[in-house]
Amino acid sequence: MSGLLNIAIIGAGQIGSRHLQALANLKNIVRIQLVDKSKDSIEVALNRFQDVYKGDANRITLQHFSSIQDLEKYQDLVIVATDANSRYDLVKELVQTKNIRSMILEKILFQKENEYYEIDCLLENKKIPTWVNCVLRATDFYRGIKSTLNKYKPIHMTVEGDSWGLACNSIHFMDLLSFFSDCRDFEFTKVELDKKIYDSRRSACKEFSGKLVGKNSQGHSLSLSCKSGDCEEADKGGPILIKIDNDNKKHVITSYLGRAIYKIITESEEIEKTVVLPMQSQLTHLLAKSIFQNDTCDLPSYRDSMVLHLCLIKVLLEHISEIKGKVIKRCPIT
């Protein structure tokens, strides 16, 4: 695509700054507009961008604002990387006040069930193709694993570890099972969450520990187990163990930040190797390039991801309501 491209990133925190960092690798002539009320977050994001930007000074124009009202009216791509507690209002305002060609939303999408349906209607009415940043399926590593799976035989996935973020990260593995099996539905069949609710790193948000087990209509299953939801424990950086059993073959992934130990186990042999897992700062520009050139990308669509999100939100809301002894309608996760 030739000509100036407008890209907006809403939210300059940890994930937003990494989106920006990746977009420094675009070869297009681009105007990137970054929005965040925090001057500190803006400064960190700009520094991260400058750390990697090696192009012509005139190729990428970078602007920053404190309000989405200051954005250009037309945007080729909007990336919403705020916390879930404000995302609904921001997306609604963006869609109603700007002319948006495409959008990527961070997960967890929203905290209330009705917000999912309302945004779905808005996106449909405005005809804005939108994807959700469940990015594992967009990596060469997991796409390679899919190519070896037989989706006509049961796929059984298990995810285990300490303090890996059961509330905020389960959606990644639910999406991965959906990707592996080409099946969009899912239901939880066993809920064994601990009574204790932990404070998340993010203000006013919570985390959980325990076990969730579910399956889709094709019989493929997923088991999620997190021994602790303590954020202080999460800082120790322990690995996540992912097992994928399918058709007499087992894939065992011990996933660390940025790398993994990968074993393929069959009846006759066991192969082990270390693989590099790309970070967000190495992926967003590839997603954007695909959207600009092909009007699609490897992320799940909003509607497909909405189905999985709602499964998780409903289970967590029921659990919180049971603990609190009253009906809770907003799920405080992000």
Short mmCIF file of C-alpha atoms in Angstrom, two decimals:
data_model
loop_
_atom_site.label_atom_id
_atom_site.label_comp_id
_atom_site.label_asym_id
_atom_site.label_seq_id
_atom_site.Cartn_x
_atom_site.Cartn_y
_atom_site.Cartn_z
CA MET A 1 0.00 0.00 0.00
CA SER A 2 1.33 3.43 -0.93
CA GLY A 3 0.60 6.76 0.73
CA LEU A 4 0.47 7.80 4.36
CA LEU A 5 -0.96 5.29 6.84
CA ASN A 6 -2.51 6.44 10.11
CA ILE A 7 -2.10 4.15 13.12
CA ALA A 8 -3.32 4.92 16.64
CA ILE A 9 -2.28 3.12 19.81
CA ILE A 10 -4.55 3.72 22.78
CA GLY A 11 -2.65 2.96 25.97
CA ALA A 12 1.13 3.39 26.31
CA GLY A 13 1.70 0.94 29.15
CA GLN A 14 3.72 -2.26 29.01
CA ILE A 15 1.89 -3.90 26.11
CA GLY A 16 1.12 -0.64 24.29
CA SER A 17 4.78 0.37 24.30
CA ARG A 18 5.72 -3.02 22.84
CA HIS A 19 3.17 -2.59 20.04
CA LEU A 20 4.78 0.76 19.30
CA GLN A 21 8.25 -0.75 19.39
CA ALA A 22 7.25 -3.35 16.81
CA LEU A 23 5.66 -0.76 14.53
CA ALA A 24 9.08 0.94 14.29
CA ASN A 25 9.90 -1.90 11.87
CA LEU A 26 7.22 -0.94 9.33
CA LYS A 27 8.56 0.06 5.93
CA ASN A 28 5.51 2.17 5.07
CA ILE A 29 5.20 5.93 5.43
CA VAL A 30 3.30 6.03 8.71
CA ARG A 31 1.89 8.49 11.19
CA ILE A 32 1.60 6.82 14.60
CA GLN A 33 -0.49 8.57 17.23
CA LEU A 34 -0.05 7.39 20.80
CA VAL A 35 -2.67 8.19 23.44
CA ASP A 36 -2.20 7.95 27.20
CA LYS A 37 -2.94 10.26 30.13
CA SER A 38 0.29 9.27 31.86
CA LYS A 39 3.30 11.35 30.82
CA ASP A 40 5.59 8.74 32.33
CA SER A 41 4.07 5.96 30.21
CA ILE A 42 4.37 8.10 27.09
CA GLU A 43 8.03 8.79 27.83
CA VAL A 44 8.86 5.10 28.35
CA ALA A 45 7.04 4.16 25.15
CA LEU A 46 8.82 6.82 23.11
CA ASN A 47 12.19 5.69 24.46
CA ARG A 48 11.44 2.08 23.55
CA PHE A 49 10.48 3.18 20.05
CA GLN A 50 13.72 5.12 19.62
CA ASP A 51 15.72 2.13 20.85
CA VAL A 52 14.79 0.16 17.75
CA TYR A 53 13.86 2.72 15.08
CA LYS A 54 16.60 2.80 12.46
CA GLY A 55 14.70 4.21 9.50
CA ASP A 56 14.56 7.52 7.72
CA ALA A 57 13.47 10.24 10.13
CA ASN A 58 10.68 11.19 7.73
CA ARG A 59 9.29 7.66 7.26
CA ILE A 60 7.51 7.40 10.60
CA THR A 61 5.95 10.44 12.24
CA LEU A 62 5.25 9.88 15.92
CA GLN A 63 2.77 12.00 17.86
CA HIS A 64 1.35 11.63 21.36
CA PHE A 65 -1.77 12.92 23.05
CA SER A 66 -3.62 12.61 26.35
CA SER A 67 -7.08 12.17 24.77
CA ILE A 68 -8.52 10.22 21.86
CA GLN A 69 -10.37 13.38 20.86
CA ASP A 70 -7.05 14.69 19.50
CA LEU A 71 -6.62 11.79 17.08
CA GLU A 72 -6.93 12.21 13.33
CA LYS A 73 -10.45 11.52 12.14
CA TYR A 74 -9.39 8.70 9.78
CA GLN A 75 -7.35 5.77 11.12
CA ASP A 76 -6.15 2.82 9.06
CA LEU A 77 -5.50 0.80 12.21
CA VAL A 78 -6.34 1.38 15.86
CA ILE A 79 -4.75 -0.76 18.57
CA VAL A 80 -6.51 -0.54 21.94
CA ALA A 81 -4.06 -1.59 24.66
CA THR A 82 -5.69 -0.20 27.79
CA ASP A 83 -6.88 -2.17 30.82
CA ALA A 84 -10.18 -3.98 30.42
CA ASN A 85 -12.00 -1.74 32.91
CA SER A 86 -11.85 1.24 30.51
CA ARG A 87 -11.76 -0.53 27.15
CA TYR A 88 -15.51 -0.65 26.53
CA ASP A 89 -15.98 3.11 26.87
CA LEU A 90 -12.92 3.84 24.75
CA VAL A 91 -13.86 1.46 21.94
CA LYS A 92 -17.39 2.81 21.89
CA GLU A 93 -16.17 6.41 21.65
CA LEU A 94 -13.59 5.55 19.00
CA VAL A 95 -16.06 3.71 16.81
CA GLN A 96 -18.67 6.47 17.12
CA THR A 97 -16.34 9.45 16.57
CA LYS A 98 -13.60 8.22 14.22
CA ASN A 99 -13.50 6.69 10.78
CA ILE A 100 -11.65 3.43 11.48
CA ARG A 101 -10.59 0.99 8.80
CA SER A 102 -9.47 -1.83 11.14
CA MET A 103 -8.82 -2.51 14.81
CA ILE A 104 -6.87 -4.78 17.16
CA LEU A 105 -8.07 -5.11 20.76
CA GLU A 106 -6.08 -6.40 23.68
CA LYS A 107 -7.46 -9.10 25.90
CA ILE A 108 -9.16 -9.48 28.33
CA LEU A 109 -11.67 -7.64 26.17
CA PHE A 110 -14.29 -6.36 28.64
CA GLN A 111 -15.48 -7.03 32.19
CA LYS A 112 -19.28 -7.22 31.71
CA GLU A 113 -21.21 -9.64 29.52
CA ASN A 114 -23.46 -7.04 27.88
CA GLU A 115 -20.42 -5.01 26.77
CA TYR A 116 -19.34 -7.82 24.44
CA TYR A 117 -22.66 -7.84 22.61
CA GLU A 118 -22.91 -4.06 22.41
CA ILE A 119 -19.44 -3.71 20.90
CA ASP A 120 -20.16 -6.58 18.52
CA CYS A 121 -23.20 -4.70 17.22
CA LEU A 122 -21.23 -1.46 16.88
CA LEU A 123 -18.43 -3.12 14.94
CA GLU A 124 -20.91 -4.89 12.70
CA ASN A 125 -22.87 -1.70 11.99
CA LYS A 126 -19.73 0.28 11.23
CA LYS A 127 -18.24 -2.64 9.26
CA ILE A 128 -14.89 -2.45 11.09
CA PRO A 129 -12.89 -5.70 10.87
CA THR A 130 -11.50 -6.30 14.34
CA TRP A 131 -9.12 -8.86 15.80
CA VAL A 132 -8.15 -9.78 19.37
CA ASN A 133 -4.51 -10.04 20.36
CA CYS A 134 -4.43 -13.72 21.29
CA VAL A 135 -1.10 -13.89 19.59
CA LEU A 136 0.11 -17.46 20.21
CA ARG A 137 -1.69 -18.70 17.08
CA ALA A 138 0.17 -16.11 15.01
CA THR A 139 3.63 -17.45 15.90
CA ASP A 140 5.56 -19.83 13.65
CA PHE A 141 6.12 -22.16 16.61
CA TYR A 142 2.48 -22.88 17.37
CA ARG A 143 1.52 -22.83 13.70
CA GLY A 144 4.16 -25.50 13.21
CA ILE A 145 2.66 -27.63 15.97
CA LYS A 146 -0.79 -27.31 14.39
CA SER A 147 0.55 -28.63 11.10
CA THR A 148 1.48 -31.90 12.86
CA LEU A 149 -1.86 -32.39 14.66
CA ASN A 150 -4.70 -34.60 13.50
CA LYS A 151 -7.84 -32.64 14.37
CA TYR A 152 -9.95 -35.72 13.59
CA LYS A 153 -8.45 -37.37 16.67
CA PRO A 154 -8.91 -35.91 20.18
CA ILE A 155 -6.58 -33.08 21.11
CA HIS A 156 -6.02 -32.87 24.86
CA MET A 157 -4.23 -29.79 26.17
CA THR A 158 -3.09 -29.19 29.74
CA VAL A 159 -1.54 -26.02 31.13
CA GLU A 160 0.11 -26.05 34.56
CA GLY A 161 2.25 -23.70 36.63
CA ASP A 162 2.48 -21.26 39.50
CA SER A 163 1.09 -17.73 39.33
CA TRP A 164 0.82 -17.61 35.55
CA GLY A 165 -2.35 -15.51 35.55
CA LEU A 166 -5.31 -17.87 35.35
CA ALA A 167 -7.75 -14.98 34.90
CA CYS A 168 -5.84 -12.86 32.42
CA ASN A 169 -4.02 -15.56 30.42
CA SER A 170 -6.42 -18.54 30.18
CA ILE A 171 -7.92 -16.97 27.07
CA HIS A 172 -4.61 -17.48 25.25
CA PHE A 173 -4.81 -21.25 25.74
CA MET A 174 -8.54 -21.42 25.04
CA ASP A 175 -7.80 -19.65 21.77
CA LEU A 176 -4.90 -22.00 21.05
CA LEU A 177 -7.16 -25.04 21.37
CA SER A 178 -9.68 -23.34 19.09
CA PHE A 179 -6.89 -22.70 16.57
CA PHE A 180 -5.55 -26.27 16.74
CA SER A 181 -8.98 -27.85 16.31
CA ASP A 182 -10.64 -25.28 14.01
CA CYS A 183 -13.55 -25.27 16.44
CA ARG A 184 -14.95 -21.96 17.72
CA ASP A 185 -17.14 -23.10 20.63
CA PHE A 186 -16.10 -24.09 24.16
CA GLU A 187 -17.61 -24.85 27.55
CA PHE A 188 -16.15 -25.42 30.99
CA THR A 189 -17.23 -28.75 32.45
CA LYS A 190 -15.35 -28.65 35.77
CA VAL A 191 -14.63 -25.62 37.95
CA GLU A 192 -12.34 -26.14 40.92
CA LEU A 193 -11.21 -22.62 41.74
CA ASP A 194 -9.77 -21.77 45.15
CA LYS A 195 -11.77 -19.60 47.52
CA LYS A 196 -8.95 -17.09 47.89
CA ILE A 197 -9.00 -14.17 45.46
CA TYR A 198 -5.69 -12.41 44.86
CA ASP A 199 -4.95 -8.79 44.05
CA SER A 200 -3.63 -8.34 40.53
CA ARG A 201 -0.68 -6.11 39.65
CA ARG A 202 -3.19 -3.83 37.94
CA SER A 203 -5.28 -1.56 40.12
CA ALA A 204 -8.72 -2.87 41.21
CA CYS A 205 -8.24 -6.15 39.33
CA LYS A 206 -8.10 -9.69 40.71
CA GLU A 207 -6.43 -13.02 40.03
CA PHE A 208 -7.39 -16.62 40.80
CA SER A 209 -5.86 -19.99 41.45
CA GLY A 210 -7.20 -23.51 41.09
CA LYS A 211 -8.31 -25.58 38.12
CA LEU A 212 -10.62 -25.19 35.13
CA VAL A 213 -11.44 -28.02 32.72
CA GLY A 214 -13.43 -27.71 29.52
CA LYS A 215 -14.01 -29.01 26.02
CA ASN A 216 -15.44 -28.00 22.66
CA SER A 217 -18.18 -29.65 20.63
CA GLN A 218 -15.66 -31.75 18.68
CA GLY A 219 -14.41 -33.43 21.87
CA HIS A 220 -11.08 -31.62 22.16
CA SER A 221 -10.27 -30.70 25.77
CA LEU A 222 -8.34 -28.18 27.82
CA SER A 223 -7.26 -28.32 31.46
CA LEU A 224 -5.92 -25.16 33.13
CA SER A 225 -4.21 -25.41 36.51
CA CYS A 226 -2.62 -22.56 38.47
CA LYS A 227 -1.29 -23.26 41.94
CA SER A 228 -1.20 -19.65 43.12
CA GLY A 229 -2.51 -16.30 41.99
CA ASP A 230 -0.06 -14.33 44.12
CA CYS A 231 1.53 -11.57 42.03
CA GLU A 232 4.64 -11.55 44.21
CA GLU A 233 5.16 -15.22 43.39
CA ALA A 234 4.68 -14.47 39.70
CA ASP A 235 7.70 -12.17 39.83
CA LYS A 236 9.90 -15.25 40.32
CA GLY A 237 9.32 -16.04 36.65
CA GLY A 238 8.56 -19.74 36.88
CA PRO A 239 7.80 -21.65 33.67
CA ILE A 240 4.43 -22.69 32.29
CA LEU A 241 4.14 -26.37 31.35
CA ILE A 242 1.97 -27.00 28.27
CA LYS A 243 1.17 -30.53 27.14
CA ILE A 244 -0.62 -31.40 23.92
CA ASP A 245 -1.64 -35.05 23.44
CA ASN A 246 -2.90 -36.11 20.04
CA ASP A 247 -2.85 -39.29 17.92
CA ASN A 248 -0.12 -41.15 19.85
CA LYS A 249 2.12 -38.10 19.95
CA LYS A 250 2.79 -35.77 22.87
CA HIS A 251 4.10 -32.21 22.62
CA VAL A 252 5.57 -30.90 25.88
CA ILE A 253 6.43 -27.21 26.05
CA THR A 254 8.15 -25.72 29.07
CA SER A 255 7.59 -22.07 28.31
CA TYR A 256 9.71 -19.28 29.73
CA LEU A 257 9.72 -15.60 28.78
CA GLY A 258 10.99 -15.51 25.22
CA ARG A 259 12.02 -19.17 24.93
CA ALA A 260 10.81 -22.71 25.47
CA ILE A 261 12.11 -26.24 25.90
CA TYR A 262 10.13 -28.28 23.39
CA LYS A 263 9.83 -32.08 23.48
CA ILE A 264 8.10 -34.30 20.93
CA ILE A 265 7.39 -37.73 22.39
CA THR A 266 6.20 -40.76 20.42
CA GLU A 267 6.26 -44.50 21.10
CA SER A 268 9.60 -44.83 19.32
CA GLU A 269 11.53 -41.65 20.12
CA GLU A 270 11.82 -38.44 22.12
CA ILE A 271 13.17 -35.26 20.52
CA GLU A 272 14.08 -32.19 22.54
CA LYS A 273 15.09 -28.74 21.39
CA THR A 274 15.17 -25.14 22.56
CA VAL A 275 13.04 -22.67 20.62
CA VAL A 276 12.87 -18.88 20.63
CA LEU A 277 9.40 -17.44 21.18
CA PRO A 278 8.84 -13.99 19.65
CA MET A 279 7.85 -11.11 21.91
CA GLN A 280 5.06 -8.65 21.11
CA SER A 281 7.71 -6.15 20.02
CA GLN A 282 8.61 -8.59 17.23
CA LEU A 283 5.09 -9.29 15.99
CA THR A 284 2.77 -6.29 15.76
CA HIS A 285 4.31 -4.85 12.58
CA LEU A 286 3.80 -8.21 10.85
CA LEU A 287 0.12 -8.21 11.85
CA ALA A 288 -0.28 -4.62 10.68
CA LYS A 289 1.44 -5.37 7.37
CA SER A 290 -0.92 -8.28 6.76
CA ILE A 291 -3.96 -6.13 7.55
CA PHE A 292 -2.83 -3.36 5.20
CA GLN A 293 -1.98 -5.74 2.36
CA ASN A 294 -4.56 -8.51 2.75
CA ASP A 295 -7.34 -7.03 4.92
CA THR A 296 -6.81 -9.82 7.43
CA CYS A 297 -4.24 -11.21 9.87
CA ASP A 298 -3.50 -14.37 11.85
CA LEU A 299 -5.23 -13.22 15.05
CA PRO A 300 -8.74 -14.46 15.95
CA SER A 301 -11.64 -12.29 14.87
CA TYR A 302 -13.54 -10.30 17.47
CA ARG A 303 -16.64 -12.46 17.17
CA ASP A 304 -14.75 -15.75 17.50
CA SER A 305 -12.81 -14.47 20.49
CA MET A 306 -15.96 -13.06 22.06
CA VAL A 307 -17.41 -16.57 22.33
CA LEU A 308 -14.37 -17.82 24.26
CA HIS A 309 -14.12 -14.69 26.40
CA LEU A 310 -17.74 -15.02 27.51
CA CYS A 311 -17.18 -18.65 28.58
CA LEU A 312 -14.37 -17.51 30.87
CA ILE A 313 -16.12 -14.37 32.14
CA LYS A 314 -19.27 -16.28 33.09
CA VAL A 315 -17.36 -18.93 35.06
CA LEU A 316 -15.34 -16.33 36.96
CA LEU A 317 -18.41 -14.20 37.68
CA GLU A 318 -20.24 -17.21 39.11
CA HIS A 319 -17.22 -17.98 41.30
CA ILE A 320 -16.90 -14.41 42.58
CA SER A 321 -20.65 -14.18 43.21
CA GLU A 322 -20.57 -17.40 45.23
CA ILE A 323 -17.69 -16.14 47.39
CA LYS A 324 -19.24 -12.69 47.89
CA GLY A 325 -22.72 -14.06 48.54
CA LYS A 326 -24.31 -11.70 46.02
CA VAL A 327 -24.63 -11.36 42.26
CA ILE A 328 -21.56 -9.72 40.74
CA LYS A 329 -21.93 -8.44 37.17
CA ARG A 330 -18.48 -6.93 36.53
CA CYS A 331 -15.58 -9.37 36.41
CA PRO A 332 -12.52 -7.49 37.76
CA ILE A 333 -9.88 -9.01 35.49
CA THR A 334 -7.73 -7.55 32.72
#
